[in-house]
PDB file of C-alpha atoms in Angstrom:
ATOM      1  CA  MET A1290     -11.947   7.977 -28.613  1.00  0.00           C
ATOM      2  CA  VAL A1291      -8.516   6.403 -29.202  1.00  0.00           C
ATOM      3  CA  LEU A1292      -6.847   9.820 -29.053  1.00  0.00           C
ATOM      4  CA  PHE A1293      -8.723  10.595 -25.843  1.00  0.00           C
ATOM      5  CA  ARG A1294      -7.527   7.337 -24.268  1.00  0.00           C
ATOM      6  CA  ILE A1295      -3.921   8.100 -25.256  1.00  0.00           C
ATOM      7  CA  PHE A1296      -4.195  11.611 -23.829  1.00  0.00           C
ATOM      8  CA  ALA A1297      -5.768  10.337 -20.611  1.00  0.00           C
ATOM      9  CA  ALA A1298      -3.080   7.702 -20.153  1.00  0.00           C
ATOM     10  CA  SER A1299      -0.349  10.290 -20.761  1.00  0.00           C
ATOM     11  CA  LEU A1300      -1.932  12.641 -18.269  1.00  0.00           C
ATOM     12  CA  LEU A1301      -2.050   9.911 -15.628  1.00  0.00           C
ATOM     13  CA  MET A1302       1.648   9.223 -16.031  1.00  0.00           C
ATOM     14  CA  VAL A1303       2.679  12.834 -15.342  1.00  0.00           C
ATOM     15  CA  LEU A1304       0.479  13.290 -12.312  1.00  0.00           C
ATOM     16  CA  PRO A1305       2.152  12.873  -8.899  1.00  0.00           C
ATOM     17  CA  LEU A1306       2.098   9.279  -7.643  1.00  0.00           C
ATOM     18  CA  LEU A1307       0.249  10.392  -4.547  1.00  0.00           C
ATOM     19  CA  ALA A1308      -1.296  13.699  -3.543  1.00  0.00           C
ATOM     20  CA  GLN A1309       0.661  16.237  -1.529  1.00  0.00           C
ATOM     21  CA  PRO A1310       0.094  16.296   2.237  1.00  0.00           C
ATOM     22  CA  GLY A1311      -2.880  18.301   3.417  1.00  0.00           C
ATOM     23  CA  ARG A1312      -2.315  20.947   6.059  1.00  0.00           C
ATOM     24  CA  GLY A1313      -4.349  19.102   8.655  1.00  0.00           C
ATOM     25  CA  GLY A1314      -3.190  15.555   8.114  1.00  0.00           C
ATOM     26  CA  ALA A1315      -0.885  13.178   6.308  1.00  0.00           C
ATOM     27  CA  THR A1316      -0.577  11.549   2.910  1.00  0.00           C
ATOM     28  CA  MET A1317       0.643   8.053   2.115  1.00  0.00           C
ATOM     29  CA  THR A1318       3.906   7.881   0.170  1.00  0.00           C
ATOM     30  CA  HIS A1319       4.617   4.155  -0.012  1.00  0.00           C
ATOM     31  CA  VAL A1320       4.078   0.654   1.345  1.00  0.00           C
ATOM     32  CA  HIS A1321       7.090  -1.056   2.943  1.00  0.00           C
ATOM     33  CA  VAL A1322       7.842  -4.765   2.558  1.00  0.00           C
ATOM     34  CA  ASN A1323      10.316  -6.988   4.421  1.00  0.00           C
ATOM     35  CA  SER A1324      12.077  -9.367   2.048  1.00  0.00           C
ATOM     36  CA  ALA A1325      14.711 -12.062   2.486  1.00  0.00           C
ATOM     37  CA  ASP A1326      15.792 -11.341  -1.099  1.00  0.00           C
ATOM     38  CA  PRO A1327      14.661  -7.885  -2.283  1.00  0.00           C
ATOM     39  CA  GLU A1328      16.302  -8.279  -5.680  1.00  0.00           C
ATOM     40  CA  ALA A1329      14.343 -11.458  -6.407  1.00  0.00           C
ATOM     41  CA  ALA A1330      11.114  -9.960  -5.060  1.00  0.00           C
ATOM     42  CA  ILE A1331      11.484  -6.856  -7.217  1.00  0.00           C
ATOM     43  CA  ALA A1332      12.210  -9.064 -10.245  1.00  0.00           C
ATOM     44  CA  PHE A1333       8.921 -10.901  -9.621  1.00  0.00           C
ATOM     45  CA  TRP A1334       6.939  -7.668  -9.370  1.00  0.00           C
ATOM     46  CA  THR A1335       8.486  -6.102 -12.473  1.00  0.00           C
ATOM     47  CA  GLY A1336       8.317  -9.318 -14.499  1.00  0.00           C
ATOM     48  CA  ALA A1337       4.991 -10.884 -13.555  1.00  0.00           C
ATOM     49  CA  LEU A1338       3.040  -7.764 -12.614  1.00  0.00           C
ATOM     50  CA  ALA A1339       4.553  -5.406 -15.228  1.00  0.00           C
ATOM     51  CA  VAL A1340       5.382  -2.637 -12.758  1.00  0.00           C
ATOM     52  CA  SER A1341       8.542  -0.504 -12.986  1.00  0.00           C
ATOM     53  CA  GLY A1342      11.662  -0.625 -10.848  1.00  0.00           C
ATOM     54  CA  TYR A1343      12.177   2.313  -8.508  1.00  0.00           C
ATOM     55  CA  SER A1344      14.863   3.623  -6.166  1.00  0.00           C
ATOM     56  CA  THR A1345      15.166   6.493  -3.713  1.00  0.00           C
ATOM     57  CA  GLY A1346      18.321   7.082  -1.711  1.00  0.00           C
ATOM     58  CA  THR A1347      19.529   3.663  -0.574  1.00  0.00           C
ATOM     59  CA  MET A1348      16.102   2.034  -0.958  1.00  0.00           C
ATOM     60  CA  SER A1349      14.912  -0.014  -3.921  1.00  0.00           C
ATOM     61  CA  GLY A1350      11.413  -1.025  -4.878  1.00  0.00           C
ATOM     62  CA  ILE A1351       8.756  -0.813  -7.536  1.00  0.00           C
ATOM     63  CA  THR A1352       6.339   1.809  -8.781  1.00  0.00           C
ATOM     64  CA  MET A1353       3.108   1.835 -10.726  1.00  0.00           C
ATOM     65  CA  GLN A1354       0.476   4.467 -11.391  1.00  0.00           C
ATOM     66  CA  GLY A1355      -0.761   5.581  -7.962  1.00  0.00           C
ATOM     67  CA  GLY A1356       1.681   3.788  -5.679  1.00  0.00           C
ATOM     68  CA  VAL A1357       5.186   2.831  -4.584  1.00  0.00           C
ATOM     69  CA  VAL A1358       6.359  -0.291  -2.734  1.00  0.00           C
ATOM     70  CA  LEU A1359       9.822  -0.280  -1.117  1.00  0.00           C
ATOM     71  CA  PHE A1360      11.723  -3.355   0.071  1.00  0.00           C
ATOM     72  CA  SER A1361      14.048  -3.832   3.055  1.00  0.00           C
ATOM     73  CA  LYS A1362      16.418  -6.786   3.281  1.00  0.00           C
ATOM     74  CA  ALA A1363      14.969  -8.556   6.311  1.00  0.00           C
ATOM     75  CA  ALA A1364      13.386 -11.990   6.515  1.00  0.00           C
ATOM     76  CA  PRO A1365       9.761 -11.414   7.564  1.00  0.00           C
ATOM     77  CA  THR A1366       8.456 -12.980  10.762  1.00  0.00           C
ATOM     78  CA  GLY A1367       5.386 -14.194   8.882  1.00  0.00           C
ATOM     79  CA  PRO A1368       3.232 -13.587   5.794  1.00  0.00           C
ATOM     80  CA  SER A1369       0.950 -10.605   5.371  1.00  0.00           C
ATOM     81  CA  VAL A1370      -2.110 -12.799   5.936  1.00  0.00           C
ATOM     82  CA  GLY A1371      -2.691 -12.986   9.678  1.00  0.00           C
ATOM     83  CA  SER A1372      -1.354  -9.475  10.251  1.00  0.00           C
ATOM     84  CA  ALA A1373      -3.187  -6.153  10.218  1.00  0.00           C
ATOM     85  CA  ILE A1374      -2.253  -5.613   6.548  1.00  0.00           C
ATOM     86  CA  GLU A1375      -3.690  -8.605   4.723  1.00  0.00           C
ATOM     87  CA  HIS A1376      -2.807  -7.618   1.191  1.00  0.00           C
ATOM     88  CA  ILE A1377      -1.895  -4.991  -1.355  1.00  0.00           C
ATOM     89  CA  GLY A1378      -4.528  -4.478  -4.058  1.00  0.00           C
ATOM     90  CA  ILE A1379      -3.722  -3.640  -7.674  1.00  0.00           C
ATOM     91  CA  ARG A1380      -5.744  -3.340 -10.888  1.00  0.00           C
ATOM     92  CA  VAL A1381      -5.050  -4.521 -14.433  1.00  0.00           C
ATOM     93  CA  PRO A1382      -7.135  -4.149 -17.610  1.00  0.00           C
ATOM     94  CA  ASP A1383      -6.954  -7.842 -18.563  1.00  0.00           C
ATOM     95  CA  PHE A1384      -6.115 -10.973 -16.575  1.00  0.00           C
ATOM     96  CA  ALA A1385      -4.865 -12.946 -19.606  1.00  0.00           C
ATOM     97  CA  PRO A1386      -1.426 -11.289 -20.049  1.00  0.00           C
ATOM     98  CA  LEU A1387      -0.878 -11.347 -16.290  1.00  0.00           C
ATOM     99  CA  MET A1388      -1.727 -15.045 -16.073  1.00  0.00           C
ATOM    100  CA  ALA A1389       0.683 -15.800 -18.930  1.00  0.00           C
ATOM    101  CA  ARG A1390       3.516 -13.995 -17.148  1.00  0.00           C
ATOM    102  CA  LEU A1391       2.610 -15.555 -13.804  1.00  0.00           C
ATOM    103  CA  ALA A1392       2.734 -19.052 -15.315  1.00  0.00           C
ATOM    104  CA  LYS A1393       6.460 -18.536 -15.936  1.00  0.00           C
ATOM    105  CA  THR A1394       7.091 -18.131 -12.194  1.00  0.00           C
ATOM    106  CA  SER A1395       6.757 -20.416  -9.185  1.00  0.00           C
ATOM    107  CA  TYR A1396       3.926 -18.257  -7.826  1.00  0.00           C
ATOM    108  CA  LYS A1397       0.325 -19.004  -8.723  1.00  0.00           C
ATOM    109  CA  GLY A1398      -2.933 -17.123  -8.501  1.00  0.00           C
ATOM    110  CA  SER A1399      -6.363 -18.316  -7.433  1.00  0.00           C
ATOM    111  CA  GLN A1400      -9.899 -16.977  -7.685  1.00  0.00           C
ATOM    112  CA  ALA A1401     -12.572 -17.708  -5.102  1.00  0.00           C
ATOM    113  CA  THR A1402     -15.237 -17.108  -7.750  1.00  0.00           C
ATOM    114  CA  PRO A1403     -15.089 -16.921 -11.566  1.00  0.00           C
ATOM    115  CA  GLY A1404     -14.548 -13.308 -12.599  1.00  0.00           C
ATOM    116  CA  GLY A1405     -13.591 -12.325  -9.066  1.00  0.00           C
ATOM    117  CA  PRO A1406     -10.279 -10.921  -7.814  1.00  0.00           C
ATOM    118  CA  LEU A1407      -7.129 -12.945  -8.363  1.00  0.00           C
ATOM    119  CA  LEU A1408      -5.150 -13.661  -5.185  1.00  0.00           C
ATOM    120  CA  ILE A1409      -1.405 -14.167  -5.532  1.00  0.00           C
ATOM    121  CA  GLU A1410       0.739 -15.343  -2.633  1.00  0.00           C
ATOM    122  CA  GLY A1411       3.903 -13.574  -3.735  1.00  0.00           C
ATOM    123  CA  PRO A1412       7.526 -13.541  -2.593  1.00  0.00           C
ATOM    124  CA  ASP A1413       8.087 -13.441   1.185  1.00  0.00           C
ATOM    125  CA  GLY A1414       4.407 -14.160   1.826  1.00  0.00           C
ATOM    126  CA  VAL A1415       3.073 -10.869   0.474  1.00  0.00           C
ATOM    127  CA  ARG A1416      -0.509 -11.377  -0.668  1.00  0.00           C
ATOM    128  CA  ILE A1417      -1.451  -9.393  -3.770  1.00  0.00           C
ATOM    129  CA  GLU A1418      -5.080  -8.995  -4.810  1.00  0.00           C
ATOM    130  CA  VAL A1419      -5.547  -8.247  -8.491  1.00  0.00           C
ATOM    131  CA  VAL A1420      -8.810  -6.851  -9.862  1.00  0.00           C
ATOM    132  CA  GLU A1421      -9.598  -6.809 -13.583  1.00  0.00           C
ATOM    133  CA  ASP A1422     -10.860  -3.428 -14.837  1.00  0.00           C
ATOM    134  CA  SER A1423     -11.310  -3.199 -18.594  1.00  0.00           C
ATOM    135  CA  ASP A1424     -12.011   0.552 -18.407  1.00  0.00           C
ATOM    136  CA  MET A1425      -8.554   1.528 -17.144  1.00  0.00           C
ATOM    137  CA  TYR A1426      -5.949   3.081 -19.445  1.00  0.00           C
ATOM    138  CA  THR A1427      -2.678   1.875 -17.915  1.00  0.00           C
ATOM    139  CA  VAL A1428      -1.055  -1.567 -17.761  1.00  0.00           C
ATOM    140  CA  VAL A1429      -1.233  -1.748 -13.966  1.00  0.00           C
ATOM    141  CA  GLU A1430      -2.383   0.580 -11.186  1.00  0.00           C
ATOM    142  CA  PHE A1431      -2.086   0.605  -7.426  1.00  0.00           C
ATOM    143  CA  GLY A1432      -5.471  -0.061  -5.849  1.00  0.00           C
ATOM    144  CA  HIS A1433      -5.398  -0.160  -2.061  1.00  0.00           C
ATOM    145  CA  VAL A1434      -3.892  -1.433   1.161  1.00  0.00           C
ATOM    146  CA  HIS A1435      -6.319  -3.827   2.862  1.00  0.00           C
ATOM    147  CA  VAL A1436      -6.296  -3.447   6.644  1.00  0.00           C
ATOM    148  CA  VAL A1437      -8.023  -5.994   8.879  1.00  0.00           C
ATOM    149  CA  GLY A1438      -8.742  -6.066  12.585  1.00  0.00           C
ATOM    150  CA  PRO A1439     -11.409  -6.203  15.281  1.00  0.00           C
ATOM    151  CA  LYS A1440     -12.092  -2.444  15.080  1.00  0.00           C
ATOM    152  CA  ALA A1441     -12.642  -2.208  11.327  1.00  0.00           C
ATOM    153  CA  VAL A1442     -15.921  -0.291  11.673  1.00  0.00           C
ATOM    154  CA  GLU A1443     -14.182   2.434  13.684  1.00  0.00           C
ATOM    155  CA  MET A1444     -11.154   2.799  11.439  1.00  0.00           C
ATOM    156  CA  PRO A1445     -12.466   5.231   8.776  1.00  0.00           C
ATOM    157  CA  ALA A1446     -13.443   7.713  11.491  1.00  0.00           C
ATOM    158  CA  TRP A1447     -10.061   7.247  13.214  1.00  0.00           C
ATOM    159  CA  TYR A1448      -8.163   8.063  10.025  1.00  0.00           C
ATOM    160  CA  THR A1449     -10.426  11.001   9.231  1.00  0.00           C
ATOM    161  CA  ALA A1450      -9.997  12.522  12.687  1.00  0.00           C
ATOM    162  CA  ASN A1451      -6.271  11.914  13.085  1.00  0.00           C
ATOM    163  CA  LEU A1452      -4.722  11.844   9.621  1.00  0.00           C
ATOM    164  CA  GLY A1453      -7.167  14.046   7.733  1.00  0.00           C
ATOM    165  CA  ALA A1454      -8.341  11.181   5.515  1.00  0.00           C
ATOM    166  CA  ARG A1455     -11.036  11.741   2.909  1.00  0.00           C
ATOM    167  CA  PRO A1456     -13.980   9.418   2.230  1.00  0.00           C
ATOM    168  CA  GLY A1457     -13.256   6.364   0.118  1.00  0.00           C
ATOM    169  CA  ALA A1458     -15.457   4.442  -2.281  1.00  0.00           C
ATOM    170  CA  ASP A1459     -17.783   3.442   0.577  1.00  0.00           C
ATOM    171  CA  ASP A1460     -18.006   3.589   4.369  1.00  0.00           C
ATOM    172  CA  THR A1461     -15.389   0.837   4.777  1.00  0.00           C
ATOM    173  CA  SER A1462     -12.569   2.785   3.112  1.00  0.00           C
ATOM    174  CA  VAL A1463     -10.728   6.103   3.173  1.00  0.00           C
ATOM    175  CA  ARG A1464      -8.162   7.907   1.053  1.00  0.00           C
ATOM    176  CA  ILE A1465      -4.956   9.375   2.462  1.00  0.00           C
ATOM    177  CA  GLY A1466      -3.412   9.843  -0.961  1.00  0.00           C
ATOM    178  CA  GLY A1467      -3.647   6.069  -1.436  1.00  0.00           C
ATOM    179  CA  ALA A1468      -6.717   4.061  -0.498  1.00  0.00           C
ATOM    180  CA  LEU A1469      -7.102   2.056   2.705  1.00  0.00           C
ATOM    181  CA  TRP A1470      -9.843  -0.579   2.898  1.00  0.00           C
ATOM    182  CA  PHE A1471     -10.966  -2.055   6.204  1.00  0.00           C
ATOM    183  CA  SER A1472     -12.456  -5.458   7.045  1.00  0.00           C
ATOM    184  CA  LYS A1473     -13.219  -7.132  10.355  1.00  0.00           C
ATOM    185  CA  ALA A1474     -10.928  -9.908  11.607  1.00  0.00           C
ATOM    186  CA  ASP A1475     -10.730 -11.069  15.200  1.00  0.00           C
ATOM    187  CA  ALA A1476      -7.215 -12.491  15.456  1.00  0.00           C
ATOM    188  CA  VAL A1477      -4.472 -10.469  13.787  1.00  0.00           C
ATOM    189  CA  VAL A1478      -0.960  -9.539  14.869  1.00  0.00           C
ATOM    190  CA  PRO A1479       0.764  -6.149  14.465  1.00  0.00           C
ATOM    191  CA  THR A1480       2.440  -5.604  11.108  1.00  0.00           C
ATOM    192  CA  LYS A1481       5.920  -4.724  12.391  1.00  0.00           C
ATOM    193  CA  GLY A1482       8.296  -7.413  11.187  1.00  0.00           C
ATOM    194  CA  ARG A1483       5.719  -9.142   8.965  1.00  0.00           C
ATOM    195  CA  ALA A1484       5.908  -9.388   5.177  1.00  0.00           C
ATOM    196  CA  ILE A1485       4.095  -6.060   4.738  1.00  0.00           C
ATOM    197  CA  ASP A1486       5.747  -4.106   7.535  1.00  0.00           C
ATOM    198  CA  HIS A1487       4.136  -0.666   7.366  1.00  0.00           C
ATOM    199  CA  ILE A1488       2.832   2.202   5.327  1.00  0.00           C
ATOM    200  CA  SER A1489       4.659   5.534   5.246  1.00  0.00           C
ATOM    201  CA  VAL A1490       3.005   8.927   5.260  1.00  0.00           C
ATOM    202  CA  GLU A1491       4.224  12.513   5.006  1.00  0.00           C
ATOM    203  CA  THR A1492       2.996  15.551   6.878  1.00  0.00           C
ATOM    204  CA  ARG A1493       3.851  19.220   6.364  1.00  0.00           C
ATOM    205  CA  ASP A1494       5.049  19.783   9.935  1.00  0.00           C
ATOM    206  CA  LEU A1495       6.244  16.705  11.821  1.00  0.00           C
ATOM    207  CA  ALA A1496       6.627  18.487  15.156  1.00  0.00           C
ATOM    208  CA  ALA A1497       3.105  19.902  14.974  1.00  0.00           C
ATOM    209  CA  PHE A1498       1.718  16.537  13.900  1.00  0.00           C
ATOM    210  CA  THR A1499       3.461  14.769  16.790  1.00  0.00           C
ATOM    211  CA  LYS A1500       2.072  17.334  19.226  1.00  0.00           C
ATOM    212  CA  LYS A1501      -1.434  16.983  17.793  1.00  0.00           C
ATOM    213  CA  MET A1502      -1.309  13.196  18.123  1.00  0.00           C
ATOM    214  CA  GLY A1503      -0.054  13.460  21.705  1.00  0.00           C
ATOM    215  CA  GLU A1504      -3.004  15.650  22.633  1.00  0.00           C
ATOM    216  CA  VAL A1505      -5.393  12.824  21.713  1.00  0.00           C
ATOM    217  CA  GLY A1506      -3.317  10.112  23.363  1.00  0.00           C
ATOM    218  CA  ILE A1507      -1.512   8.771  20.289  1.00  0.00           C
ATOM    219  CA  LYS A1508       2.197   8.366  20.926  1.00  0.00           C
ATOM    220  CA  LEU A1509       4.786   8.669  18.172  1.00  0.00           C
ATOM    221  CA  GLU A1510       8.166   7.038  18.741  1.00  0.00           C
ATOM    222  CA  ALA A1511      11.537   7.775  17.178  1.00  0.00           C
ATOM    223  CA  THR A1512      12.880   5.350  14.556  1.00  0.00           C
ATOM    224  CA  ASP A1513      16.405   4.589  13.381  1.00  0.00           C
ATOM    225  CA  LYS A1514      15.820   7.011  10.494  1.00  0.00           C
ATOM    226  CA  PRO A1515      16.414  10.762  10.905  1.00  0.00           C
ATOM    227  CA  LYS A1516      13.255  12.867  11.057  1.00  0.00           C
ATOM    228  CA  VAL A1517      11.005   9.810  10.869  1.00  0.00           C
ATOM    229  CA  MET A1518       8.595   8.891  13.655  1.00  0.00           C
ATOM    230  CA  ALA A1519       6.379   5.836  14.019  1.00  0.00           C
ATOM    231  CA  MET A1520       2.879   5.203  15.316  1.00  0.00           C
ATOM    232  CA  THR A1521       0.496   2.249  15.304  1.00  0.00           C
ATOM    233  CA  ASP A1522      -3.180   2.423  14.381  1.00  0.00           C
ATOM    234  CA  PRO A1523      -5.854   0.585  16.426  1.00  0.00           C
ATOM    235  CA  SER A1524      -5.685  -2.395  14.041  1.00  0.00           C
ATOM    236  CA  GLY A1525      -1.970  -2.889  14.668  1.00  0.00           C
ATOM    237  CA  MET A1526      -0.725  -1.404  11.389  1.00  0.00           C
ATOM    238  CA  LEU A1527       2.602   0.379  11.766  1.00  0.00           C
ATOM    239  CA  ILE A1528       2.701   3.858  10.227  1.00  0.00           C
ATOM    240  CA  GLU A1529       5.956   5.728   9.676  1.00  0.00           C
ATOM    241  CA  VAL A1530       5.580   9.505   9.559  1.00  0.00           C
ATOM    242  CA  SER A1531       8.069  11.895   7.973  1.00  0.00           C
ATOM    243  CA  GLU A1532       8.056  15.574   7.084  1.00  0.00           C
ATOM    244  CA  ALA A1533       7.440  16.494   3.452  1.00  0.00           C
ATOM    245  CA  GLN A1534      10.474  18.014   1.768  1.00  0.00           C
TER     246      GLN A1534
END
């Protein structure tokens, strides 16, 4: 059993962080955070949450099994709570080591119920939900992006139809490489400029994807990045779309 666990953990580490884009849709590549001090924020994530540092091009961030978070130097206009992305969810095998590391920082966690998820209000107002899963093999894993808004019930179908999402764990979630969970909330603001600014996805053919979205009334707009377009889902979550290399 021990050898099996070691093999399984090794296998997980060599698998791609996120699945490759499907021909008919898009696949999430990372979550993007606005931070007044990216270096300090990354130090919190790598120290308290035991994730690894990560860089691509001029961008820096963190990585863990199943997900990447990148940071831009920009003071957020508000915390993630109150916007269409309420939190980032991660999983750990045991709360105790995490709580010991967290106690050495100025950020604290709270549980609504004993044994329930741990909520951390992290740097720049990024809420992180941590779930304890004793069956996992790695130190920390990416869990989900939690999207809230008045149209939560409609969102899984929207992502399935437009981004080629696959069913999630239940009818309130989908997978587009990473998992998106949806909950109803009546008063949220768009994510652009907030602590969790957007998710990024890749598609095989950006021009074809843009055309397809236009045919169903979804407009993609140019960004300040070459070959990157942006769209907003019905909840107000900003989605950046690039072409897979």
